[in-house]
Amino acid sequence: NLFSNDMGINDFHHQELIFEDDTHRVGKSDLEREIIASIEQNFGSFGQASLKNTLSVKHANEETNTYIIRSNRTYFRMIWASMTFITKILDAPVVLREFEC
């Protein structure tokens, strides 16, 4: 049975976070790379391995500097926490703020 694993039914769902950057334009791949580095630095190899395959920047709007980040619902708070520690991307200062959804 597909839903009889130890991980539970919620592991098949995703959570999306919406962030904006007031300082400059950041590419999707640069932001994703920086999030993974922050997760590894703050949560170790467990955090990095848990999210590497489910983390993605689904949308990046260069005009409004908004980004939609998608991940497994089980670990989305790990991403949220890690993003608060990101202060630079490509050696340029950034200020990432989450939108309430």
XYZ file of N, CA, C and O in Angstrom:
404
model
N 0.837 -1.167 0.000
C 0.000 0.000 0.000
C 0.894 1.246 0.000
O 1.838 1.349 0.771
N 0.565 2.212 -0.814
C 1.367 3.416 -0.977
C 1.450 4.242 0.300
O 2.453 4.868 0.588
N 0.394 4.256 1.120
C 0.342 5.109 2.295
C 0.669 4.382 3.596
O 0.470 4.911 4.666
N 1.203 3.179 3.522
C 1.467 2.426 4.746
C 2.939 2.455 5.145
O 3.403 1.580 5.830
N 3.670 3.475 4.733
C 5.071 3.570 5.123
C 5.210 4.239 6.484
O 4.265 4.758 7.049
N 6.413 4.248 7.019
C 6.657 4.837 8.334
C 6.671 6.357 8.310
O 6.595 6.995 9.348
N 6.796 6.948 7.138
C 6.942 8.386 7.046
C 5.602 9.101 7.161
O 5.551 10.252 7.536
N 4.526 8.471 6.851
C 3.213 9.090 6.978
C 2.729 9.718 5.688
O 3.486 9.964 4.761
N 1.455 10.020 5.650
C 0.821 10.534 4.444
C 1.267 11.957 4.121
O 1.329 12.352 2.971
N 1.603 12.772 5.124
C 1.970 14.163 4.871
C 3.280 14.322 4.118
O 3.575 15.394 3.623
N 4.088 13.275 4.032
C 5.357 13.386 3.323
C 5.169 13.520 1.818
O 6.105 13.835 1.113
N 3.958 13.313 1.324
C 3.706 13.439 -0.103
C 3.234 14.844 -0.470
O 3.019 15.142 -1.611
N 3.087 15.711 0.524
C 2.625 17.070 0.291
C 3.797 18.033 0.379
O 4.813 17.752 0.981
N 3.600 19.183 -0.224
C 4.658 20.189 -0.235
C 4.177 21.475 0.418
O 2.978 21.724 0.516
N 5.106 22.272 0.827
C 4.842 23.578 1.414
C 5.564 24.609 0.568
O 6.664 24.357 0.103
N 4.949 25.764 0.388
C 5.593 26.828 -0.363
C 5.778 28.048 0.522
O 4.897 28.406 1.297
N 6.938 28.648 0.425
C 7.259 29.877 1.136
C 7.481 30.970 0.102
O 8.076 30.731 -0.943
N 7.017 32.164 0.389
C 7.202 33.288 -0.522
C 8.090 34.309 0.178
O 7.799 34.747 1.284
N 9.199 34.655 -0.487
C 10.153 35.610 0.054
C 10.370 36.735 -0.938
O 10.166 36.571 -2.135
N 10.799 37.865 -0.420
C 11.213 38.976 -1.271
C 12.584 39.454 -0.817
O 12.980 39.261 0.326
N 13.289 40.067 -1.739
C 14.606 40.647 -1.471
C 14.560 42.108 -1.884
O 14.297 42.415 -3.041
N 14.797 42.996 -0.950
C 14.731 44.427 -1.241
C 16.011 44.998 -1.829
O 16.034 46.144 -2.261
N 17.082 44.229 -1.831
C 18.374 44.812 -2.169
C 18.754 44.691 -3.637
O 19.200 45.651 -4.228
N 18.638 43.514 -4.217
C 19.007 43.354 -5.621
C 18.406 42.063 -6.184
O 17.853 41.266 -5.457
N 18.551 41.879 -7.462
C 18.001 40.694 -8.129
C 18.909 39.492 -7.895
O 20.121 39.582 -8.048
N 18.291 38.385 -7.566
C 19.011 37.142 -7.317
C 18.427 36.076 -8.228
O 17.208 35.943 -8.332
N 19.275 35.315 -8.894
C 18.811 34.240 -9.762
C 18.309 33.052 -8.966
O 18.678 32.840 -7.806
N 17.451 32.256 -9.602
C 16.879 31.084 -8.938
C 17.953 30.110 -8.468
O 17.931 29.645 -7.329
N 18.911 29.816 -9.333
C 19.939 28.834 -8.972
C 20.860 29.360 -7.878
O 21.290 28.602 -7.005
N 21.152 30.661 -7.898
C 21.992 31.249 -6.849
C 21.298 31.194 -5.495
O 21.910 30.872 -4.481
N 20.001 31.505 -5.471
C 19.246 31.453 -4.228
C 19.152 30.023 -3.707
O 19.365 29.772 -2.522
N 18.853 29.083 -4.591
C 18.756 27.676 -4.189
C 20.082 27.168 -3.627
O 20.118 26.498 -2.595
N 21.169 27.505 -4.280
C 22.498 27.103 -3.812
C 22.799 27.681 -2.433
O 23.328 27.006 -1.556
N 22.430 28.932 -2.220
C 22.686 29.583 -0.934
C 21.806 29.004 0.176
O 22.254 28.869 1.316
N 20.573 28.652 -0.150
C 19.688 28.023 0.847
C 20.267 26.673 1.274
O 20.327 26.365 2.468
N 20.700 25.873 0.317
C 21.274 24.559 0.635
C 22.534 24.717 1.483
O 22.735 23.982 2.453
N 23.369 25.706 1.165
C 24.576 25.942 1.959
C 24.222 26.362 3.384
O 24.856 25.916 4.350
N 23.200 27.195 3.533
C 22.772 27.635 4.860
C 22.182 26.477 5.659
O 22.423 26.354 6.867
N 21.427 25.617 4.999
C 20.867 24.439 5.671
C 21.985 23.534 6.157
O 21.971 23.058 7.297
N 22.975 23.313 5.314
C 24.088 22.451 5.703
C 24.884 23.067 6.858
O 25.288 22.365 7.782
N 25.082 24.364 6.822
C 25.836 25.028 7.876
C 25.079 24.998 9.207
O 25.673 24.807 10.255
N 23.757 25.167 9.168
C 22.973 25.270 10.395
C 22.391 23.947 10.887
O 22.136 23.809 12.086
N 22.157 22.992 9.985
C 21.540 21.727 10.366
C 22.383 20.513 10.005
O 21.950 19.377 10.193
N 23.552 20.741 9.447
C 24.470 19.649 9.153
C 24.074 18.842 7.932
O 23.205 19.221 7.140
N 24.719 17.701 7.804
C 24.481 16.854 6.634
C 23.080 16.246 6.645
O 22.525 15.960 5.595
N 22.488 16.060 7.835
C 21.116 15.555 7.901
C 20.154 16.516 7.211
O 19.322 16.119 6.402
N 20.266 17.805 7.555
C 19.392 18.801 6.950
C 19.591 18.902 5.456
O 18.635 18.971 4.688
N 20.831 18.902 5.029
C 21.134 19.013 3.606
C 20.603 17.812 2.847
O 20.000 17.944 1.792
N 20.795 16.626 3.384
C 20.317 15.411 2.711
C 18.795 15.328 2.715
O 18.188 14.832 1.769
N 18.166 15.828 3.768
C 16.703 15.778 3.870
C 16.022 16.635 2.820
O 14.929 16.312 2.367
N 16.644 17.727 2.435
C 15.985 18.684 1.548
C 16.545 18.772 0.146
O 15.943 19.386 -0.719
N 17.679 18.179 -0.095
C 18.336 18.357 -1.391
C 17.442 17.968 -2.565
O 17.422 18.647 -3.585
N 16.678 16.893 -2.438
C 15.858 16.431 -3.562
C 14.482 17.073 -3.625
O 13.813 16.968 -4.649
N 14.022 17.721 -2.549
C 12.687 18.309 -2.581
C 12.695 19.826 -2.608
O 11.678 20.433 -2.894
N 13.823 20.443 -2.319
C 13.918 21.902 -2.312
C 14.033 22.424 -3.738
O 14.835 21.940 -4.523
N 13.227 23.437 -4.052
C 13.360 24.089 -5.353
C 12.814 25.507 -5.276
O 11.885 25.783 -4.526
N 13.420 26.382 -6.036
C 12.893 27.732 -6.197
C 12.002 27.675 -7.419
O 12.469 27.563 -8.543
N 10.703 27.704 -7.195
C 9.739 27.502 -8.278
C 9.526 28.750 -9.122
O 9.191 28.666 -10.292
N 9.689 29.906 -8.511
C 9.402 31.133 -9.250
C 10.310 32.239 -8.741
O 10.530 32.369 -7.545
N 10.843 33.001 -9.653
C 11.636 34.177 -9.302
C 11.199 35.317 -10.223
O 11.362 35.244 -11.431
N 10.606 36.339 -9.646
C 10.160 37.492 -10.411
C 11.204 38.590 -10.257
O 11.383 39.148 -9.169
N 11.890 38.915 -11.332
C 12.972 39.891 -11.275
C 12.474 41.323 -11.123
O 13.202 42.187 -10.665
N 11.226 41.588 -11.503
C 10.701 42.947 -11.360
C 10.334 43.263 -9.917
O 10.546 44.372 -9.439
N 9.769 42.285 -9.207
C 9.348 42.518 -7.823
C 10.292 41.884 -6.809
O 10.099 42.053 -5.610
N 11.289 41.146 -7.289
C 12.251 40.452 -6.421
C 11.562 39.512 -5.435
O 11.918 39.455 -4.260
N 10.558 38.789 -5.917
C 9.876 37.799 -5.078
C 10.225 36.403 -5.564
O 10.455 36.181 -6.759
N 10.248 35.465 -4.609
C 10.657 34.092 -4.890
C 9.712 33.136 -4.188
O 9.364 33.354 -3.026
N 9.316 32.081 -4.894
C 8.509 31.028 -4.297
C 9.396 29.806 -4.149
O 9.964 29.316 -5.125
N 9.520 29.352 -2.913
C 10.381 28.215 -2.591
C 9.492 27.063 -2.171
O 8.622 27.218 -1.313
N 9.722 25.901 -2.768
C 8.892 24.729 -2.513
C 9.743 23.611 -1.932
O 10.860 23.378 -2.375
N 9.176 22.919 -0.928
C 9.889 21.799 -0.324
C 8.887 20.845 0.304
O 7.692 21.128 0.391
N 9.413 19.751 0.784
C 8.627 18.788 1.525
C 8.085 19.460 2.779
O 8.817 20.152 3.488
N 6.826 19.266 3.070
C 6.185 19.916 4.216
C 6.840 19.537 5.542
O 6.897 20.343 6.468
N 7.368 18.342 5.629
C 7.975 17.871 6.870
C 9.149 18.745 7.290
O 9.362 18.966 8.475
N 9.895 19.273 6.338
C 11.120 20.009 6.647
C 11.078 21.482 6.264
O 12.108 22.150 6.283
N 9.908 22.033 5.950
C 9.888 23.405 5.454
C 10.340 24.416 6.510
O 10.910 25.447 6.188
N 10.143 24.118 7.784
C 10.601 25.038 8.834
C 12.129 25.120 8.888
O 12.691 26.131 9.288
N 12.779 24.050 8.469
C 14.237 24.056 8.405
C 14.706 25.071 7.361
O 15.680 25.797 7.576
N 14.010 25.142 6.236
C 14.331 26.127 5.202
C 14.058 27.530 5.721
O 14.885 28.431 5.583
N 12.922 27.700 6.333
C 12.523 28.989 6.873
C 13.579 29.501 7.853
O 14.021 30.641 7.786
N 14.001 28.645 8.759
C 15.017 29.035 9.737
C 16.352 29.339 9.060
O 17.018 30.321 9.397
N 16.746 28.516 8.108
C 18.031 28.711 7.431
C 18.071 30.008 6.636
O 19.117 30.646 6.536
N 16.940 30.403 6.083
C 16.916 31.614 5.271
C 17.118 32.867 6.117
O 17.575 33.882 5.604
N 16.832 32.790 7.405
C 17.054 33.961 8.250
C 18.543 34.239 8.438
O 18.918 35.351 8.799
N 19.384 33.236 8.190
C 20.829 33.405 8.349
C 21.525 33.834 7.061
O 22.723 34.094 7.069
N 20.802 33.894 5.961
C 21.409 34.298 4.692
C 21.493 35.818 4.653
O 20.473 36.508 4.697
N 22.709 36.327 4.581
C 22.920 37.782 4.523
C 23.609 38.215 3.238
O 23.604 39.399 2.913
N 24.196 37.240 2.516
C 24.880 37.559 1.257
C 24.610 36.462 0.237
O 24.584 35.293 0.574
N 24.452 36.879 -1.008
C 24.381 35.956 -2.135
C 25.286 36.526 -3.206
O 25.137 37.698 -3.596
N 26.249 35.730 -3.652
C 27.252 36.178 -4.623
C 27.984 37.425 -4.124
O 28.180 38.388 -4.856
N 28.347 37.424 -2.866
C 29.084 38.513 -2.219
C 28.342 39.843 -2.213
O 28.943 40.895 -2.019
N 27.053 39.824 -2.444
C 26.246 41.035 -2.373
C 25.277 40.896 -1.194
O 24.686 39.832 -0.992
N 25.111 41.930 -0.394
C 24.208 41.832 0.757
C 22.754 41.670 0.312
O 22.323 42.283 -0.667
N 22.029 40.825 1.036
C 20.604 40.615 0.766
C 19.838 40.683 2.080
O 20.370 40.398 3.145
N 18.574 41.075 1.970
C 17.654 41.052 3.097
C 16.425 40.293 2.625
O 15.639 40.798 1.830
N 16.286 39.051 3.081
C 15.167 38.209 2.663
C 14.045 38.316 3.676
O 14.264 38.172 4.884
N 12.848 38.596 3.186
C 11.672 38.711 4.051
C 10.588 37.752 3.567
O 10.346 37.645 2.370
N 9.924 37.119 4.521
C 8.865 36.188 4.153
C 7.541 36.934 4.082
O 7.259 37.814 4.888
N 6.715 36.561 3.079
C 5.350 37.048 2.982
C 4.453 36.110 3.753
O 4.625 34.908 3.731
N 3.453 36.662 4.395
C 2.427 35.828 5.033
C 1.468 35.368 3.949
O 1.020 36.146 3.127
N 1.171 34.075 3.965
C 0.253 33.526 2.952
C -1.039 33.084 3.598
O -1.094 32.657 4.689
